[in-house]
Structures are given as structure tokens and as C-alpha cells.
Amino acid sequence: MKKSLLFLFMMISSVALAQNPKSQKVKYTTIKQKVCPNQKGFQLVLKAIVSDSRCPEGVTCIWAGEVSAVVSVHKDSKLIEDTTLVFSMKNEEDNKKWFATYLSEKQKKIKSIRVLPYPKEGSKINPEEYYLKIGYLK
């Protein structure tokens, strides 16, 4: 009985005292389809969605799909480059590196990049509704 109580006490204390990893604070920035005039430094603009083959919600697909988008880079309101990026699981790290070169210093630890809105079965997305949502560690 004593051994059972000791074992139970050890189990409860190990669970209660187990260290939780610090939760990481993720902040978000969005990249929309319009240029803000007279902005200093780099500015990213979603110029166009070339293709969106993501599997819509409510549908079973063989593969998750991908989004191809043209992103414009402006510096001090002047166009520097247009780049076509493919957003899929296999390109995720390359896309994070590309965005990190143009984002501010506090936004360079990119956690996620999402193209929104996500397609739904039976509805079509208006091209002007698309935007990019970038999550970065605070």
C-alpha cells in the first residue's frame, strides 16, 4: 500500500511539475493588393493570383494543391521587382527566405505564410479578395 501511494505521489508530482515549453507569441502582417504611396523602405504588394489549385474545404483530394502568385516589391514607392512565388509545402522554406529579405527586422522570424481566403466547395473567390497572411515570432 505504501509503495502504491508513493508511486501515485511521484506520478502526480511529475505531471504537476513538468515544464511547459514557453508558448511562442506569433504576430501577423498582411500583404494586400494595393500600394501605399509615399511609404519609406520596402513594401510588398500582392499583384495577382496566377493559379489556385488548393483542395477546397469539404472535398476529399489526392493532393493539397498550391497557389501561384505574383508579388511586387516596391522601395520608396518605386517598383523594384515582380516575382512569381508558388505556395506549397515543398516551397515553404524558400518562400520564407524570400519574404525575410524584404520584411522589417522584427518580422524576419517567419513562422507561416498563408494565402487567403481558402477555397470552399461550390463558391468562387473574387480575385480582389486574395491576400497573404504572414505569421512571425515576436
XYZ file of N, CA, C and O in Angstrom:
552
model
N 0.817 -1.188 0.000
C 0.000 0.000 0.000
C 0.864 1.257 0.000
O 0.587 2.198 -0.729
N 1.949 1.224 0.835
C 2.835 2.379 0.895
C 3.517 2.606 -0.456
O 3.681 3.732 -0.892
N 3.920 1.511 -1.074
C 4.571 1.624 -2.381
C 3.606 2.187 -3.420
O 3.991 2.988 -4.266
N 2.348 1.794 -3.348
C 1.344 2.306 -4.284
C 1.122 3.790 -4.088
O 1.032 4.569 -5.043
N 1.037 4.222 -2.838
C 0.866 5.642 -2.542
C 2.084 6.450 -2.975
O 1.951 7.541 -3.537
N 3.268 5.910 -2.713
C 4.499 6.596 -3.117
C 4.563 6.721 -4.645
O 4.892 7.787 -5.182
N 4.230 5.652 -5.333
C 4.223 5.681 -6.795
C 3.198 6.680 -7.324
O 3.483 7.460 -8.235
N 2.010 6.679 -6.731
C 0.967 7.626 -7.134
C 1.409 9.066 -6.884
O 1.226 9.939 -7.728
N 2.016 9.324 -5.728
C 2.515 10.668 -5.416
C 3.587 11.103 -6.415
O 3.594 12.246 -6.879
N 4.490 10.191 -6.756
C 5.552 10.517 -7.726
C 4.958 10.819 -9.097
O 5.408 11.734 -9.789
N 3.966 10.078 -9.511
C 3.332 10.311 -10.813
C 2.640 11.666 -10.848
O 2.777 12.422 -11.808
N 1.889 11.986 -9.807
C 1.175 13.259 -9.759
C 2.151 14.420 -9.729
O 1.980 15.411 -10.439
N 3.209 14.306 -8.912
C 4.168 15.410 -8.832
C 4.947 15.570 -10.130
O 5.277 16.685 -10.529
N 5.247 14.482 -10.817
C 5.972 14.622 -12.085
C 5.112 15.282 -13.154
O 5.594 16.062 -13.956
N 3.823 14.994 -13.157
C 2.914 15.633 -14.108
C 2.712 17.099 -13.742
O 2.738 17.983 -14.592
N 2.533 17.375 -12.452
C 2.277 18.741 -11.999
C 3.494 19.633 -12.162
O 3.374 20.827 -12.435
N 4.675 19.075 -12.007
C 5.896 19.881 -12.067
C 6.580 19.847 -13.428
O 7.644 20.422 -13.593
N 6.001 19.129 -14.365
C 6.603 19.068 -15.702
C 6.645 20.457 -16.300
O 5.720 21.251 -16.154
N 7.750 20.754 -16.950
C 7.899 22.095 -17.523
C 7.164 22.189 -18.841
O 7.294 21.320 -19.698
N 6.403 23.232 -18.968
C 5.727 23.513 -20.237
C 6.652 24.365 -21.083
O 7.251 25.314 -20.584
N 6.773 24.046 -22.377
C 7.580 24.915 -23.216
C 6.913 26.282 -23.310
O 5.685 26.391 -23.303
N 7.736 27.324 -23.375
C 7.181 28.671 -23.475
C 6.377 28.782 -24.758
O 6.834 28.392 -25.822
N 5.197 29.292 -24.618
C 4.383 29.478 -25.809
C 4.959 30.639 -26.608
O 5.296 31.677 -26.054
N 5.098 30.418 -27.875
C 5.677 31.441 -28.729
C 4.588 32.404 -29.166
O 3.516 31.993 -29.586
N 4.871 33.678 -29.056
C 3.928 34.708 -29.466
C 4.081 34.913 -30.969
O 5.146 35.269 -31.455
N 3.016 34.662 -31.696
C 3.019 34.849 -33.142
C 2.182 36.076 -33.471
O 1.045 36.193 -33.029
N 2.772 36.992 -34.212
C 2.058 38.167 -34.698
C 1.883 37.993 -36.201
O 2.580 37.201 -36.824
N 0.981 38.769 -36.773
C 0.686 38.623 -38.197
C 0.769 39.957 -38.917
O 0.463 41.004 -38.353
N 1.188 39.871 -40.164
C 1.142 41.011 -41.063
C 0.476 40.535 -42.344
O 0.545 39.350 -42.682
N -0.214 41.423 -43.022
C -0.892 41.037 -44.258
C -0.294 41.788 -45.435
O 0.180 42.917 -45.300
N -0.319 41.131 -46.569
C 0.122 41.732 -47.823
C -1.093 41.742 -48.729
O -1.611 40.695 -49.104
N -1.533 42.938 -49.042
C -2.750 43.100 -49.830
C -2.418 43.517 -51.251
O -1.266 43.606 -51.629
N -3.456 43.832 -52.006
C -3.305 44.111 -53.421
C -3.294 45.599 -53.739
O -3.749 46.001 -54.799
N -2.765 46.413 -52.835
C -2.662 47.820 -53.179
C -1.377 48.412 -52.615
O -0.871 47.970 -51.586
N -0.878 49.422 -53.298
C 0.354 50.099 -52.921
C -0.002 51.315 -52.087
O -0.903 52.077 -52.436
N 0.705 51.490 -50.979
C 0.529 52.696 -50.173
C 1.541 53.731 -50.669
O 2.751 53.494 -50.596
N 1.080 54.850 -51.200
C 2.007 55.839 -51.734
C 2.838 56.488 -50.628
O 2.416 56.566 -49.478
N 4.029 56.925 -50.998
C 4.945 57.661 -50.118
C 5.406 56.869 -48.900
O 5.758 57.451 -47.885
N 5.422 55.560 -48.975
C 5.916 54.756 -47.861
C 7.415 54.558 -48.029
O 7.883 54.244 -49.121
N 8.162 54.726 -46.961
C 9.616 54.559 -46.991
C 9.975 53.090 -46.817
O 9.266 52.340 -46.159
N 11.091 52.687 -47.382
C 11.576 51.311 -47.261
C 10.842 50.371 -48.195
O 10.172 50.778 -49.140
N 10.998 49.073 -47.912
C 10.384 48.053 -48.757
C 8.894 47.921 -48.463
O 8.457 48.043 -47.328
N 8.144 47.674 -49.530
C 6.716 47.411 -49.417
C 6.392 46.261 -50.359
O 6.766 46.281 -51.534
N 5.708 45.260 -49.837
C 5.308 44.105 -50.638
C 3.836 44.229 -50.994
O 3.013 44.608 -50.166
N 3.529 43.904 -52.258
C 2.160 44.010 -52.749
C 1.820 42.724 -53.502
O 2.606 42.258 -54.325
N 0.660 42.165 -53.200
C 0.173 41.008 -53.940
C -0.397 41.519 -55.253
O -1.452 42.148 -55.277
N 0.333 41.281 -56.330
C -0.080 41.825 -57.626
C -1.198 40.994 -58.264
O -2.160 41.549 -58.782
N -1.053 39.665 -58.229
C -2.065 38.812 -58.854
C -1.922 37.369 -58.383
O -0.833 36.933 -58.024
N -3.035 36.664 -58.421
C -3.029 35.218 -58.208
C -3.069 34.593 -59.597
O -4.028 34.800 -60.351
N -2.022 33.868 -59.935
C -1.933 33.249 -61.260
C -2.786 31.993 -61.312
O -3.532 31.772 -62.268
N -2.680 31.155 -60.273
C -3.495 29.938 -60.210
C -3.691 29.531 -58.760
O -2.854 29.805 -57.904
N -4.811 28.877 -58.507
C -5.133 28.387 -57.170
C -5.719 26.992 -57.332
O -6.876 26.831 -57.712
N -4.891 25.975 -57.062
C -5.343 24.596 -57.215
C -5.485 23.903 -55.859
O -5.426 22.679 -55.779
N -5.668 24.688 -54.783
C -5.823 24.092 -53.458
C -7.125 23.304 -53.374
O -8.122 23.660 -53.998
N -7.096 22.270 -52.586
C -8.271 21.429 -52.385
C -9.290 22.189 -51.545
O -9.002 22.579 -50.419
N -10.491 22.439 -52.076
C -11.499 23.197 -51.325
C -11.939 22.478 -50.055
O -11.921 21.247 -49.983
N -12.346 23.263 -49.060
C -12.906 22.687 -47.841
C -14.144 21.880 -48.198
O -14.938 22.281 -49.043
N -14.310 20.726 -47.581
C -15.474 19.891 -47.825
C -15.292 18.914 -48.967
O -16.233 18.216 -49.327
N -14.093 18.859 -49.546
C -13.826 17.959 -50.661
C -12.634 17.089 -50.298
O -11.693 17.545 -49.656
N -12.640 15.825 -50.698
C -11.500 14.948 -50.495
C -10.668 14.941 -51.768
O -11.183 14.675 -52.852
N -9.376 15.285 -51.623
C -8.488 15.386 -52.776
C -7.283 14.469 -52.602
O -6.928 14.092 -51.479
N -6.634 14.176 -53.710
C -5.437 13.339 -53.685
C -4.239 14.138 -53.174
O -3.400 13.625 -52.474
N -4.172 15.399 -53.535
C -3.066 16.249 -53.063
C -3.617 17.590 -52.602
O -4.717 17.990 -52.970
N -2.848 18.287 -51.776
C -3.322 19.528 -51.158
C -3.428 20.684 -52.148
O -4.214 21.586 -51.969
N -2.638 20.654 -53.216
C -2.664 21.725 -54.198
C -1.691 22.835 -53.854
O -0.935 22.754 -52.890
N -1.725 23.885 -54.666
C -0.811 25.006 -54.476
C -1.392 26.277 -55.065
O -2.351 26.237 -55.828
N -0.798 27.394 -54.663
C -1.197 28.697 -55.183
C 0.031 29.334 -55.811
O 1.112 29.320 -55.236
N -0.155 29.895 -56.987
C 0.909 30.632 -57.660
C 0.497 32.099 -57.688
O -0.606 32.422 -58.125
N 1.390 32.974 -57.183
C 1.054 34.391 -57.071
C 2.230 35.266 -57.496
O 3.386 34.888 -57.333
N 1.901 36.436 -58.013
C 2.915 37.431 -58.356
C 2.952 38.450 -57.222
O 1.926 39.046 -56.876
N 4.137 38.623 -56.629
C 4.329 39.574 -55.541
C 5.287 40.653 -56.031
O 6.356 40.350 -56.562
N 4.872 41.905 -55.868
C 5.695 43.037 -56.276
C 6.439 43.594 -55.073
O 5.893 43.668 -53.973
N 7.683 43.993 -55.313
C 8.489 44.631 -54.277
C 8.690 46.081 -54.686
O 9.162 46.378 -55.783
N 8.309 46.984 -53.791
C 8.499 48.415 -54.015
C 9.460 48.930 -52.955
O 9.430 48.477 -51.807
N 10.306 49.850 -53.330
C 11.174 50.512 -52.356
C 11.017 52.007 -52.560
O 11.234 52.512 -53.665
N 10.622 52.678 -51.480
C 10.360 54.115 -51.531
C 9.395 54.442 -52.671
O 9.621 55.360 -53.458
N 8.337 53.638 -52.798
C 7.258 53.790 -53.784
C 7.679 53.537 -55.226
O 6.950 53.860 -56.155
N 8.852 52.954 -55.453
C 9.293 52.607 -56.815
C 9.358 51.095 -56.941
O 9.863 50.408 -56.056
N 8.849 50.573 -58.068
C 8.846 49.135 -58.308
C 10.282 48.631 -58.472
O 11.033 49.145 -59.295
N 10.638 47.629 -57.683
C 11.963 47.005 -57.764
C 11.889 45.716 -58.576
O 12.708 45.486 -59.450
N 10.915 44.862 -58.256
C 10.789 43.586 -58.973
C 9.398 42.998 -58.803
O 8.683 43.305 -57.857
N 9.037 42.148 -59.753
C 7.849 41.300 -59.673
C 8.361 39.863 -59.639
O 9.157 39.467 -60.491
N 7.903 39.089 -58.674
C 8.349 37.705 -58.528
C 7.136 36.794 -58.445
O 6.195 37.087 -57.712
N 7.176 35.701 -59.170
C 6.116 34.699 -59.086
C 6.538 33.650 -58.071
O 7.585 33.019 -58.221
N 5.746 33.492 -57.034
C 6.018 32.523 -55.979
C 4.956 31.440 -56.003
O 3.782 31.716 -56.246
N 5.371 30.214 -55.734
C 4.451 29.091 -55.646
C 4.350 28.716 -54.168
O 5.359 28.399 -53.533
N 3.142 28.778 -53.631
C 2.917 28.473 -52.229
C 2.427 27.037 -52.109
O 1.291 26.716 -52.458
N 3.324 26.171 -51.642
C 3.017 24.767 -51.391
C 3.947 24.297 -50.282
O 4.857 25.026 -49.871
N 3.731 23.098 -49.799
C 4.563 22.579 -48.705
C 6.028 22.473 -49.121
O 6.912 22.736 -48.327
N 6.308 22.097 -50.371
C 7.697 21.897 -50.780
C 8.451 23.216 -50.979
O 9.669 23.221 -50.958
N 7.755 24.327 -51.153
C 8.405 25.622 -51.373
C 8.397 26.510 -50.131
O 8.830 27.646 -50.188
N 7.890 26.013 -49.032
C 7.666 26.838 -47.848
C 8.945 27.527 -47.346
O 8.945 28.735 -47.086
N 10.030 26.796 -47.217
C 11.273 27.387 -46.701
C 11.849 28.432 -47.660
O 12.331 29.474 -47.224
N 11.800 28.155 -48.957
C 12.285 29.133 -49.942
C 11.466 30.417 -49.882
O 12.020 31.516 -49.954
N 10.158 30.284 -49.742
C 9.292 31.465 -49.656
C 9.571 32.264 -48.389
O 9.599 33.496 -48.415
N 9.799 31.571 -47.264
C 10.127 32.272 -46.016
C 11.409 33.077 -46.167
O 11.488 34.222 -45.717
N 12.418 32.491 -46.795
C 13.686 33.207 -47.004
C 13.480 34.417 -47.902
O 14.036 35.490 -47.653
N 12.686 34.259 -48.957
C 12.454 35.372 -49.877
C 11.756 36.525 -49.159
O 12.169 37.676 -49.265
N 10.702 36.237 -48.408
C 9.980 37.283 -47.695
C 10.851 37.932 -46.619
O 10.766 39.133 -46.392
N 11.685 37.138 -45.945
C 12.528 37.672 -44.874
C 13.511 38.731 -45.395
O 13.897 39.627 -44.646
N 13.877 38.657 -46.657
C 14.806 39.665 -47.198
C 14.154 41.034 -47.313
O 14.852 42.048 -47.318
N 12.834 41.090 -47.377
C 12.135 42.365 -47.582
C 11.332 42.845 -46.372
O 10.897 43.988 -46.350
N 11.118 41.987 -45.391
C 10.363 42.394 -44.215
C 11.273 43.119 -43.221
O 12.491 42.979 -43.264
N 10.664 43.847 -42.302
C 11.439 44.579 -41.295
C 12.156 43.594 -40.373
O 11.813 42.416 -40.305
N 13.131 44.086 -39.656
C 13.959 43.251 -38.790
C 13.134 42.461 -37.776
O 13.403 41.296 -37.521
N 12.103 43.070 -37.207
C 11.285 42.385 -36.190
C 10.368 41.324 -36.792
O 9.809 40.515 -36.070
N 10.219 41.284 -38.123
C 9.322 40.325 -38.784
C 10.059 39.214 -39.515
O 9.450 38.417 -40.198
N 11.372 39.118 -39.364
C 12.167 38.161 -40.147
C 12.054 36.710 -39.689
O 12.371 35.810 -40.439
N 11.603 36.456 -38.462
C 11.450 35.075 -37.969
C 10.074 34.557 -38.374
O 9.162 34.424 -37.570
N 9.940 34.239 -39.648
C 8.642 33.849 -40.209
C 8.272 32.439 -39.786
O 9.048 31.503 -39.925
N 7.069 32.313 -39.275
C 6.542 31.024 -38.826
C 5.633 30.403 -39.894
O 5.654 29.203 -40.105
N 4.829 31.246 -40.570
C 3.890 30.715 -41.558
C 3.559 31.769 -42.612
O 3.636 32.960 -42.344
N 3.208 31.274 -43.788
C 2.726 32.131 -44.878
C 1.477 31.456 -45.430
O 1.518 30.291 -45.818
N 0.377 32.195 -45.443
C -0.882 31.636 -45.937
C -1.479 32.547 -47.001
O -1.393 33.761 -46.891
N -2.089 31.936 -47.989
C -2.846 32.676 -48.995
C -4.308 32.524 -48.611
O -4.821 31.413 -48.474
N -4.973 33.652 -48.429
C -6.376 33.657 -48.005
C -7.215 34.462 -48.982
O -6.687 35.344 -49.637
N -8.476 34.211 -49.099
C -9.274 33.194 -48.420
C -9.016 31.807 -48.994
O -8.561 31.659 -50.133
N -9.323 30.801 -48.188
C -9.171 29.416 -48.609
C -10.416 29.017 -49.395
O -11.526 29.387 -49.023
N -10.243 28.281 -50.501
C -11.423 27.915 -51.313
C -12.401 27.001 -50.570
O -11.996 26.190 -49.751
N -13.671 27.191 -50.876
C -14.736 26.355 -50.318
C -15.499 25.723 -51.475
O -15.663 26.338 -52.525
N -15.973 24.527 -51.231
C -16.712 23.810 -52.268
C -17.944 24.603 -52.688
O -18.701 25.106 -51.870
N -18.116 24.757 -53.992
C -19.303 25.401 -54.531
C -19.250 26.917 -54.590
O -20.208 27.534 -55.041
N -18.164 27.551 -54.151
C -18.096 29.015 -54.235
C -16.799 29.442 -54.912
O -15.754 28.813 -54.752
N -16.891 30.516 -55.661
C -15.751 31.054 -56.393
C -15.216 32.269 -55.631
O -15.984 33.073 -55.121
N -13.897 32.397 -55.593
C -13.272 33.520 -54.891
C -13.075 34.667 -55.865
O -12.533 34.489 -56.959
N -13.521 35.830 -55.470
C -13.293 37.040 -56.250
C -11.793 37.350 -56.202
O -11.207 37.399 -55.115
N -11.124 37.581 -57.344
C -9.675 37.816 -57.347
C -9.219 38.960 -56.440
O -8.108 38.918 -55.911
N -10.057 39.981 -56.235
C -9.664 41.109 -55.382
C -9.670 40.760 -53.893
O -9.155 41.519 -53.074
N -10.253 39.621 -53.525
C -10.332 39.226 -52.122
C -9.061 38.554 -51.604
O -8.880 38.415 -50.395
N -8.190 38.111 -52.496
C -6.986 37.403 -52.063
C -6.030 38.324 -51.316
O -5.896 39.508 -51.630
N -5.361 37.756 -50.312
C -4.274 38.448 -49.610
C -3.360 37.408 -48.980
O -3.715 36.235 -48.875
N -2.175 37.830 -48.583
C -1.215 36.955 -47.923
C -1.189 37.292 -46.439
O -1.225 38.462 -46.062
N -1.112 36.270 -45.606
C -1.031 36.472 -44.166
C 0.251 35.797 -43.687
O 0.407 34.586 -43.820
N 1.161 36.609 -43.160
C 2.458 36.107 -42.720
C 2.517 36.154 -41.200
O 2.342 37.209 -40.581
N 2.759 35.004 -40.589
C 2.918 34.908 -39.141
C 4.394 34.892 -38.808
O 5.169 34.157 -39.421
N 4.782 35.698 -37.845
C 6.194 35.759 -37.433
C 6.291 35.757 -35.914
O 5.353 36.150 -35.222
N 7.426 35.275 -35.429
C 7.638 35.206 -33.988
C 7.997 36.575 -33.452
O 8.821 37.287 -34.010
N 7.367 36.912 -32.368
C 7.581 38.215 -31.738
C 8.910 38.280 -31.030
O 9.417 37.361 -30.523
